[in-house]
mmCIF file of C-alpha atoms and ligand atoms in Angstrom:
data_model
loop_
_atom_site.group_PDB
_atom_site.id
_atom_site.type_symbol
_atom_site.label_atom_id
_atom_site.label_comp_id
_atom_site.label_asym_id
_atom_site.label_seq_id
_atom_site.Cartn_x
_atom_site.Cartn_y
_atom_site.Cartn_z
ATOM 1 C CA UNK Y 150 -4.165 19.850 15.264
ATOM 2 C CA UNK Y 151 -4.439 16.640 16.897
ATOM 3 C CA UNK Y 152 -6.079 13.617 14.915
ATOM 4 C CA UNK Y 153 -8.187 11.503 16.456
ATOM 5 C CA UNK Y 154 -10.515 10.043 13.625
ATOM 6 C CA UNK Y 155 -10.110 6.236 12.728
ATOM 7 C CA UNK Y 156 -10.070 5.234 9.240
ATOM 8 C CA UNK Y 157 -9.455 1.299 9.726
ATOM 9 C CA UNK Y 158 -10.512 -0.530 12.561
ATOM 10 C CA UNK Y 159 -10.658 -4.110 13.241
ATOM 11 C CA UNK Y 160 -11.852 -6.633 15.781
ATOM 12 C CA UNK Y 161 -11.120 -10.391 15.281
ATOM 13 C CA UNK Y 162 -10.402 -10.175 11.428
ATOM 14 C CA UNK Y 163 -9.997 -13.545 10.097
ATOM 15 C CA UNK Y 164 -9.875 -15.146 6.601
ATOM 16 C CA UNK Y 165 -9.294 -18.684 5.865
ATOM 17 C CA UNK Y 166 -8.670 -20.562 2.598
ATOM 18 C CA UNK Y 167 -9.879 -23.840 3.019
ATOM 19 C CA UNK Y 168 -7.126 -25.724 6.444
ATOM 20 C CA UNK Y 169 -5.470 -22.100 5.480
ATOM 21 C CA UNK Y 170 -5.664 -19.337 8.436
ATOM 22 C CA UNK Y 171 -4.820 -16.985 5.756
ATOM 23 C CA UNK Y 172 -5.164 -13.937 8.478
ATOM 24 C CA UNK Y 173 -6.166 -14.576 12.507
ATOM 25 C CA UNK Y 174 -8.362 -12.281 14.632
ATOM 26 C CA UNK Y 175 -7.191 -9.161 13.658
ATOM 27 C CA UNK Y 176 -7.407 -6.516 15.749
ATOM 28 C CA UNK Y 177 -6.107 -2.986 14.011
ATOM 29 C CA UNK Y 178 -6.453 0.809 14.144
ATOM 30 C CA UNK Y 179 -5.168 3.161 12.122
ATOM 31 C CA UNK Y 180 -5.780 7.045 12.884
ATOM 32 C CA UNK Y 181 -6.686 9.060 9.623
ATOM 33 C CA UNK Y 182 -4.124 10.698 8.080
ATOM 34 C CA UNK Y 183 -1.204 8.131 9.260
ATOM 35 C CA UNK Y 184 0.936 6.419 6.170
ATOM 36 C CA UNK Y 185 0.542 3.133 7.834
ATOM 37 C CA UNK Y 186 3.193 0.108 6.765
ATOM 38 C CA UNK Y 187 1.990 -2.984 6.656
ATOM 39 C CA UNK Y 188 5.275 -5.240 7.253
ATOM 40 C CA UNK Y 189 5.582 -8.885 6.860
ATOM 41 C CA UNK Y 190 7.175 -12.046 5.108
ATOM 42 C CA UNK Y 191 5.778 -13.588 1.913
ATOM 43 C CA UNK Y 192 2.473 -15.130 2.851
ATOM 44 C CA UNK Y 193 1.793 -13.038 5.890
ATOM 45 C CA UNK Y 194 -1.088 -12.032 4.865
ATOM 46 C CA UNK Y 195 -0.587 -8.325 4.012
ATOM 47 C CA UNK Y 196 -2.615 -9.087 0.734
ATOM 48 C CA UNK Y 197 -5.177 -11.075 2.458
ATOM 49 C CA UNK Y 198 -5.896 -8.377 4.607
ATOM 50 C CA UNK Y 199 -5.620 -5.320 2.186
ATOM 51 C CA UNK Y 200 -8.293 -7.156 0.085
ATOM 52 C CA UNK Y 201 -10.780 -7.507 2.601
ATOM 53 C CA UNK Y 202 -10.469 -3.755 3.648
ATOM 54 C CA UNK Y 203 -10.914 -2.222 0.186
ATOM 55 C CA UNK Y 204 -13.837 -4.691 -0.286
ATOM 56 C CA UNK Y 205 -12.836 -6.790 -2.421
ATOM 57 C CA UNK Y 206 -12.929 -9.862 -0.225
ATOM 58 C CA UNK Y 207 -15.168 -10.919 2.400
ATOM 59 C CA UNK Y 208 -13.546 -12.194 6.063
ATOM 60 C CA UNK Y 209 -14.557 -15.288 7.475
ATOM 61 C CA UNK Y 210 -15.372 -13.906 10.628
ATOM 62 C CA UNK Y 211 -14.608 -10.742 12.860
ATOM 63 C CA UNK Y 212 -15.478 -7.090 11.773
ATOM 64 C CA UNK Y 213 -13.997 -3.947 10.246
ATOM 65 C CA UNK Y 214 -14.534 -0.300 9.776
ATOM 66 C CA UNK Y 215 -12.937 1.820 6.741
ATOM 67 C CA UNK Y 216 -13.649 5.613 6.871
ATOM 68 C CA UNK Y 217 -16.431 4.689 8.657
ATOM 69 C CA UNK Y 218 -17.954 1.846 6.858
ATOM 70 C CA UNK Y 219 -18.820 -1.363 7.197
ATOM 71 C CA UNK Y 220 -16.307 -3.895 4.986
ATOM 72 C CA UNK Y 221 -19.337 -6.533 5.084
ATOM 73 C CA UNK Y 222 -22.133 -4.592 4.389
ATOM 74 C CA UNK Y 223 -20.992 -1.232 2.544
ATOM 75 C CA UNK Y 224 -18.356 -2.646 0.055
ATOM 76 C CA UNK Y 225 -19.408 -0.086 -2.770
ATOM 77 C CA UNK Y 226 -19.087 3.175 -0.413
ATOM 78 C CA UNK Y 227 -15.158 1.857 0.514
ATOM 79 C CA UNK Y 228 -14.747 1.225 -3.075
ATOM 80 C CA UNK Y 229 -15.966 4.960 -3.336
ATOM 81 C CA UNK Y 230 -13.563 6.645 -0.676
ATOM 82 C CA UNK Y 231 -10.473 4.096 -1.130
ATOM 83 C CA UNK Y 232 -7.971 3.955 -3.937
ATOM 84 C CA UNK Y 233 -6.055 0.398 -4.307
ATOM 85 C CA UNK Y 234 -2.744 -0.622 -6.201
ATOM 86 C CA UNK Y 235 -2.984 -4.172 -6.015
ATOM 87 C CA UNK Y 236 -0.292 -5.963 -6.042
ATOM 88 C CA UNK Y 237 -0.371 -7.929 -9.548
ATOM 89 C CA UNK Y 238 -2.248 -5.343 -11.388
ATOM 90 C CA UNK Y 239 -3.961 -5.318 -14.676
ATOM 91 C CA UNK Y 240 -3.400 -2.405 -17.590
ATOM 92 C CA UNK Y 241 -4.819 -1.704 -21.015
ATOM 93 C CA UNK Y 242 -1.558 -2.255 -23.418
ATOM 94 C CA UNK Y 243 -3.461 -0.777 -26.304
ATOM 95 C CA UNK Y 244 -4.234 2.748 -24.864
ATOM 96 C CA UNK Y 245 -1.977 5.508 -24.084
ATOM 97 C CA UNK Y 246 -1.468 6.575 -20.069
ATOM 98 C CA UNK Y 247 -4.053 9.596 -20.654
ATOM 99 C CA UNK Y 248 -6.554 7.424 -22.132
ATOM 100 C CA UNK Y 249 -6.206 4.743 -19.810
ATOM 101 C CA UNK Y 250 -6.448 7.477 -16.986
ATOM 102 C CA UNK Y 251 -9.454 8.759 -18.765
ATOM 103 C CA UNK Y 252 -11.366 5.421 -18.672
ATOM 104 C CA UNK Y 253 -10.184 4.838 -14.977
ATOM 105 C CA UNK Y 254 -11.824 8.431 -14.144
ATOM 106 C CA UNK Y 255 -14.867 7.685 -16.271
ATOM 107 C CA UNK Y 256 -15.555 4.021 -14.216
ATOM 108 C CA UNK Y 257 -15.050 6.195 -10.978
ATOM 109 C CA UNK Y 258 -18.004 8.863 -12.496
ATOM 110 C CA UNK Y 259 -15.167 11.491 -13.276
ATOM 111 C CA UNK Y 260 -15.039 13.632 -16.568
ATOM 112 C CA UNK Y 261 -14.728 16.723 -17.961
ATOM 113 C CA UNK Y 262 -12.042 19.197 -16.858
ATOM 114 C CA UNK Y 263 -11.551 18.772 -13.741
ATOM 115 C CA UNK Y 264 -10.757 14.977 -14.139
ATOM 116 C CA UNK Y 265 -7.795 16.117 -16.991
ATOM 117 C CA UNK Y 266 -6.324 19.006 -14.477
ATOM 118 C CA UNK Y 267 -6.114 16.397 -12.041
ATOM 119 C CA UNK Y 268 -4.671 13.467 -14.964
ATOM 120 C CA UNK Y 269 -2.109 16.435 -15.747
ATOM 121 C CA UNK Y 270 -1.506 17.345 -12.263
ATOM 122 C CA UNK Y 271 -0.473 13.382 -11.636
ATOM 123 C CA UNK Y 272 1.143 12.666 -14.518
ATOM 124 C CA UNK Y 273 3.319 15.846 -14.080
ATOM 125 C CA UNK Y 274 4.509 15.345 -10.513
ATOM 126 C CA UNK Y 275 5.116 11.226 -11.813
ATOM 127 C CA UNK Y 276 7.446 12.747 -14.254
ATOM 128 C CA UNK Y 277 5.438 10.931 -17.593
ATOM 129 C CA UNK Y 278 4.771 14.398 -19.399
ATOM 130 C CA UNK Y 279 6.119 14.036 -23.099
ATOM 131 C CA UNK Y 280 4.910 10.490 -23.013
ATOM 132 C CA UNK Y 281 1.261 11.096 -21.774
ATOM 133 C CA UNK Y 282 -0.236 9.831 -25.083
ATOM 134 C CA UNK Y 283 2.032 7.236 -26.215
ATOM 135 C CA UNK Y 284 0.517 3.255 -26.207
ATOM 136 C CA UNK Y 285 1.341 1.770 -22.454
ATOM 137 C CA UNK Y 286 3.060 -1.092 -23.960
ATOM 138 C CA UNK Y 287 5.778 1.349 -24.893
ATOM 139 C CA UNK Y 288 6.360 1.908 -21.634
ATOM 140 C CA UNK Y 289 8.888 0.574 -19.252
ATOM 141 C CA UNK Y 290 7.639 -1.407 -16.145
ATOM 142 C CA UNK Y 291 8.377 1.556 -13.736
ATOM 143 C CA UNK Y 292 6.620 3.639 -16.025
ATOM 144 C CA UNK Y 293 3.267 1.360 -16.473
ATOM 145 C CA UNK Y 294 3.726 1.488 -12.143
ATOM 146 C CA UNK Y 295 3.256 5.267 -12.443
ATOM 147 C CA UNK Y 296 0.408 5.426 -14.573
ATOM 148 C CA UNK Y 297 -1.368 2.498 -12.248
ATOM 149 C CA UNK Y 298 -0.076 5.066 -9.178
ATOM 150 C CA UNK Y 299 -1.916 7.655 -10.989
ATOM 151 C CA UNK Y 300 -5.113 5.849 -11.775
ATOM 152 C CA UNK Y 301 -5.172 4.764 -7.908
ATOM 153 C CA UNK Y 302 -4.607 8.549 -6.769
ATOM 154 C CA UNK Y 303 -7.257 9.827 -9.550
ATOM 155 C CA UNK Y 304 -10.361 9.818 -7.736
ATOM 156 C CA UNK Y 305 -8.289 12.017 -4.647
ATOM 157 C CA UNK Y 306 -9.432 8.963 -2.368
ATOM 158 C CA UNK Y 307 -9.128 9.475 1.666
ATOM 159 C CA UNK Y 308 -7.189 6.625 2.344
ATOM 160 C CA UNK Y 309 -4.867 4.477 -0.380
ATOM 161 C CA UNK Y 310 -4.101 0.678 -0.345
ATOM 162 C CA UNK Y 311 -0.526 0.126 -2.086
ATOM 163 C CA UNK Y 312 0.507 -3.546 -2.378
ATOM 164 C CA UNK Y 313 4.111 -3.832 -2.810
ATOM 165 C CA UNK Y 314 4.295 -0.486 -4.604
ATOM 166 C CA UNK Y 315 7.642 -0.542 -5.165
ATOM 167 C CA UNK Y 316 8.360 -4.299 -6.429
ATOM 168 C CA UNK Y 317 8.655 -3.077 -9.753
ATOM 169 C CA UNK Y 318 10.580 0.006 -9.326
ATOM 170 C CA UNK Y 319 14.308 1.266 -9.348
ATOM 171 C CA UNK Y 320 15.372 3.330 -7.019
ATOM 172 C CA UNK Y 321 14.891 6.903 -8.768
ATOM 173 C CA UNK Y 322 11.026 5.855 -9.163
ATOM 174 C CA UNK Y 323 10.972 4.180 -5.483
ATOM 175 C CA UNK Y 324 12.282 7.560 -4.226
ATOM 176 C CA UNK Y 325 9.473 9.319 -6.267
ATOM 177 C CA UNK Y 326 6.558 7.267 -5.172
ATOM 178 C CA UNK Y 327 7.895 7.997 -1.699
ATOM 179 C CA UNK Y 328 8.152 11.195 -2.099
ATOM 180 C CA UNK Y 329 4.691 11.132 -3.570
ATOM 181 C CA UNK Y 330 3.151 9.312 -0.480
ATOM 182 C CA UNK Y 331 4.666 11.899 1.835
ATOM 183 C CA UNK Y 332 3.515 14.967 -0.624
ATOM 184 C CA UNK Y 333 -0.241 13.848 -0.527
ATOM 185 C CA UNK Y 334 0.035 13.071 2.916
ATOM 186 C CA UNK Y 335 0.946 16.538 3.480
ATOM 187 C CA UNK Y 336 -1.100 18.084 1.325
ATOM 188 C CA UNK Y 337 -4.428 16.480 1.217
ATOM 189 C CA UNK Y 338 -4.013 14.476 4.617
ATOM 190 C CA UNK Y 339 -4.647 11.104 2.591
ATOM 191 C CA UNK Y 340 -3.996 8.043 4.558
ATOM 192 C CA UNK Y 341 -1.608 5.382 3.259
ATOM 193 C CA UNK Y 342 -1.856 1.416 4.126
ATOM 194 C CA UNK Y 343 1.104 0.447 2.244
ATOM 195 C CA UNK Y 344 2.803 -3.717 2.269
ATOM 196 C CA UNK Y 345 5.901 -3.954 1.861
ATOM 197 C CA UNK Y 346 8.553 -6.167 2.842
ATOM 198 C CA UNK Y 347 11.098 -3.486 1.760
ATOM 199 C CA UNK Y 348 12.002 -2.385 5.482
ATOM 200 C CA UNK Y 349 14.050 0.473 4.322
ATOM 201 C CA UNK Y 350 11.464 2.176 2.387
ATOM 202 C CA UNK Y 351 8.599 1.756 5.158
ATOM 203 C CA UNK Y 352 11.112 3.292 7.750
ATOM 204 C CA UNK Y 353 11.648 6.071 5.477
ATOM 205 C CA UNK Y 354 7.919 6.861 4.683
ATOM 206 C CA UNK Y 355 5.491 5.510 7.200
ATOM 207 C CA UNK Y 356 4.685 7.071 10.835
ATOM 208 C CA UNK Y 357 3.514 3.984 12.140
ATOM 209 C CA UNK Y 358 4.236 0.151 11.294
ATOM 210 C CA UNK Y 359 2.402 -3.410 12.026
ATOM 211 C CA UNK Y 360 4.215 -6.483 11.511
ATOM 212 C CA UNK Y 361 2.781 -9.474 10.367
ATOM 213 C CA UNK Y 362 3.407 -13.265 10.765
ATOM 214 C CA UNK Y 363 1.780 -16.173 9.628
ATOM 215 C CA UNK Y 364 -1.514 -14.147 9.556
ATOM 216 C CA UNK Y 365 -0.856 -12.455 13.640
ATOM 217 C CA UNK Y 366 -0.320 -9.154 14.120
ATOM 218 C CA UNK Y 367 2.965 -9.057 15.944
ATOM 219 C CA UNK Y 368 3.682 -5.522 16.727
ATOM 220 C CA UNK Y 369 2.318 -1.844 16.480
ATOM 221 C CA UNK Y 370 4.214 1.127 16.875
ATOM 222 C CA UNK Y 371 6.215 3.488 15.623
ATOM 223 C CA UNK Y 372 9.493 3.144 13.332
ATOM 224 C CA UNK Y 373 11.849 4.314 16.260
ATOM 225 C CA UNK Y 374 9.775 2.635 19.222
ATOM 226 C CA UNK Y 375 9.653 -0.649 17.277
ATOM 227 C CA UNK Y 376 13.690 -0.112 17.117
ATOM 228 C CA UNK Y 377 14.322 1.079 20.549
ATOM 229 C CA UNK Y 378 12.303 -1.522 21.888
ATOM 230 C CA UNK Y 379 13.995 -3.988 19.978
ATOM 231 C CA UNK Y 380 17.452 -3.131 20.638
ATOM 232 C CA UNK Y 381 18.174 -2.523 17.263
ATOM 233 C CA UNK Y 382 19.989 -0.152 14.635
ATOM 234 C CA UNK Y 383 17.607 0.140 12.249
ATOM 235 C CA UNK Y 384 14.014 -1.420 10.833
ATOM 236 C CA UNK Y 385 15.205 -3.891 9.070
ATOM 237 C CA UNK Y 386 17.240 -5.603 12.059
ATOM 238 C CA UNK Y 387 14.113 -5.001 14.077
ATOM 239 C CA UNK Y 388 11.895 -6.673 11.776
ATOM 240 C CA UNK Y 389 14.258 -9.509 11.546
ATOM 241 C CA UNK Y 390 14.446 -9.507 15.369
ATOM 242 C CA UNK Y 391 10.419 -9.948 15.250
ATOM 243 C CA UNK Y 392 9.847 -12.647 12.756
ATOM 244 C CA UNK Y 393 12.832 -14.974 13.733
ATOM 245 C CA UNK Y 394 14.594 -14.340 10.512
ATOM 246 C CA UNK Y 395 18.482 -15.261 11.303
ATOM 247 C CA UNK Y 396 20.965 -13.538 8.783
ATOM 248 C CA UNK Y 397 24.942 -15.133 9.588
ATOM 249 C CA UNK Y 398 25.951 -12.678 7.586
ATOM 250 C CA UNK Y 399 29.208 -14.553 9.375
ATOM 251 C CA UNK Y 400 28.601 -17.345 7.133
ATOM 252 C CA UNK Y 401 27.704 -15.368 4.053
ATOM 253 C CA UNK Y 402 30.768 -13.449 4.218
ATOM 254 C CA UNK Y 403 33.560 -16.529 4.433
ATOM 255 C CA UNK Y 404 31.190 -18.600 1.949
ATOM 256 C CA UNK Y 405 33.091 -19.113 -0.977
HETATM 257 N N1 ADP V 82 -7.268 -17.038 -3.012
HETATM 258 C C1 ADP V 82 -6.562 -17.816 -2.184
HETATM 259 N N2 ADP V 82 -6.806 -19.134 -2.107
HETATM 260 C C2 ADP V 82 -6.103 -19.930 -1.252
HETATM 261 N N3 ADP V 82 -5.114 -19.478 -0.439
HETATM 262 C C3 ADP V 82 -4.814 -18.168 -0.487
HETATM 263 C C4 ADP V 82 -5.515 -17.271 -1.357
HETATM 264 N N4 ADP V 82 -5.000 -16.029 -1.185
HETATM 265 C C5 ADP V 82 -4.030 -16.142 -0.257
HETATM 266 N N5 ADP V 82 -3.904 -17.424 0.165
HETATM 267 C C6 ADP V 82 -2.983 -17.929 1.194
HETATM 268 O O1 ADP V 82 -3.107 -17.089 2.327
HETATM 269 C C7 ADP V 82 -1.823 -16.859 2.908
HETATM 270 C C8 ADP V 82 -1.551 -15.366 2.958
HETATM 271 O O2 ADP V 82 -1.368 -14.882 1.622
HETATM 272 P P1 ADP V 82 -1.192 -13.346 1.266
HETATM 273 O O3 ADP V 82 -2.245 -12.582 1.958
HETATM 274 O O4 ADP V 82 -1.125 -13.237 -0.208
HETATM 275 O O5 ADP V 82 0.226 -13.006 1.927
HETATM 276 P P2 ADP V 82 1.242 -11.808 1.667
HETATM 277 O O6 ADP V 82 0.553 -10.761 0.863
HETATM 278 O O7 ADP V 82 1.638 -11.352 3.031
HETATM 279 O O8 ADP V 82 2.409 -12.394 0.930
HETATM 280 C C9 ADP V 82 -0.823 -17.648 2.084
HETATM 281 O O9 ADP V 82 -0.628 -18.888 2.715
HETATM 282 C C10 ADP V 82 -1.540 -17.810 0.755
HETATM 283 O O10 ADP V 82 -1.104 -18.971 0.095
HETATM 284 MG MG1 MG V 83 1.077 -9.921 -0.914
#
């Protein structure tokens, strides 16, 4: 089945932090149901932007869509239909992963039974059975990055916002959260927005990648067009190819 529903769309997005053009007339789509990767160098503006579509931030100017709603005006009903791992999130040492999932589910209107099939469900597939009810600050930080995974999946939102979701991982738990993304996708046809500047891991999971640069979206397209157009091997060369980065790996390699 072909998909052509829209579950971001942009026109002119722009945030600026006082002489800071944070993010410049931003003009994005992103079909429902794509694992989208949102590519770019520290201070891009990935977060800027991924802020202001969940509804957490208001732009300065230019509009936006998200499943359909407004990100001015209907903040609450994106917050409803979005789930968002920010990038420097926040976790309650004191409780154990079940409870914290519990008061997650309860702040998002969930209880009962089908809110702990779907706590076991996550925390079964994240690998953290056995350890379900022991204090988070037990945990290691891959682990507390599962549980916050979880509590972002829990409310089986259309479309997820993950900041950096692997900055804290190895790569046994990178390959699981990848494998995670791509089982959703699959299964419930979630959409994905996921920043990273981990070019490996986007080319391995997303269908379809923008790059970003001092707040200007550079490039949209997929993996192997951005690569073939490029002239490149692989992502990451691409990517550097895009945003000026020079590697003399030359250099590196007689520097001694
Ligand atoms: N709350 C803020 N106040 C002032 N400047 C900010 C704020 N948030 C982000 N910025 C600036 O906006 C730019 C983009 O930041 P950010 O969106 O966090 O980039 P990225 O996530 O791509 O690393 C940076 O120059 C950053 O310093
Ligand atoms: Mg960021």
């Amino acid at each position: 089945m072909v998909n052509n529903r829209i579950c971001i769309k942009t026109e002119g997005l722009t945030k600026t932090f006082g002489s800071v053009q944070a993010v410049k007339e931003l003009d994005l789509e992103v079909k429902s149901g794509s694992r989208f990767g949102f590519l770019g160098p520290n201070g891009a503006g990935k977060t800027t932007t991924v802020r202001i579509l969940s509804g957490l931030l208001k732009q300065t100017s230019g509009t936006g869509t998200v499943c359909g709603y407004d990100v001015s005006t209907q903040r609450n009903s994106i917050k409803a239909v979005t789930g968002l791992l920010p990038e420097t999130p926040g976790l309650y040492s004191k409780l154990s992963a079940v409870e914290f999932l519990e008061f997650i589910g309860a702040l998002n209107g969930r209880n009962g039974d089908s809110l702990h099939q779907r706590i076991d469900r996550l925390l079964a597939i994240l690998g953290l059975e056995g350890r379900q009810d022991d204090l988070l600050e037990s945990y290691s930080s891959g682990m507390k990055q599962k549980v916050l995974m979880a509590s972002t999946l829990l409310h089986d939102p259309q479309l997820v916002f993950l900041d950096e979701p692997t900055s804290r991982l190895d790569p046994a738990a990178s390959a699981l959260v990848k494998d995670l993304i791509l089982l959703l996708a699959e299964e419930n046809e979630t959409s994905f927005f996921i920043c990273t500047h981990i070019t490996s891991f986007a080319e391995d999971v997303c269908d379809v990648i923008g790059i970003i640069n001092e707040g200007q979206l550079v490039i949209v397209d997929s993996p192997q067009q951005i690569i073939e157009s490029t002239k490149t091997r692989d992502l990451e060369e691409a990517y550097l190819k895009i945003i000026g980065g020079k590697v003399d790996r030359q250099t590196l390699l007689t520097w001694r």
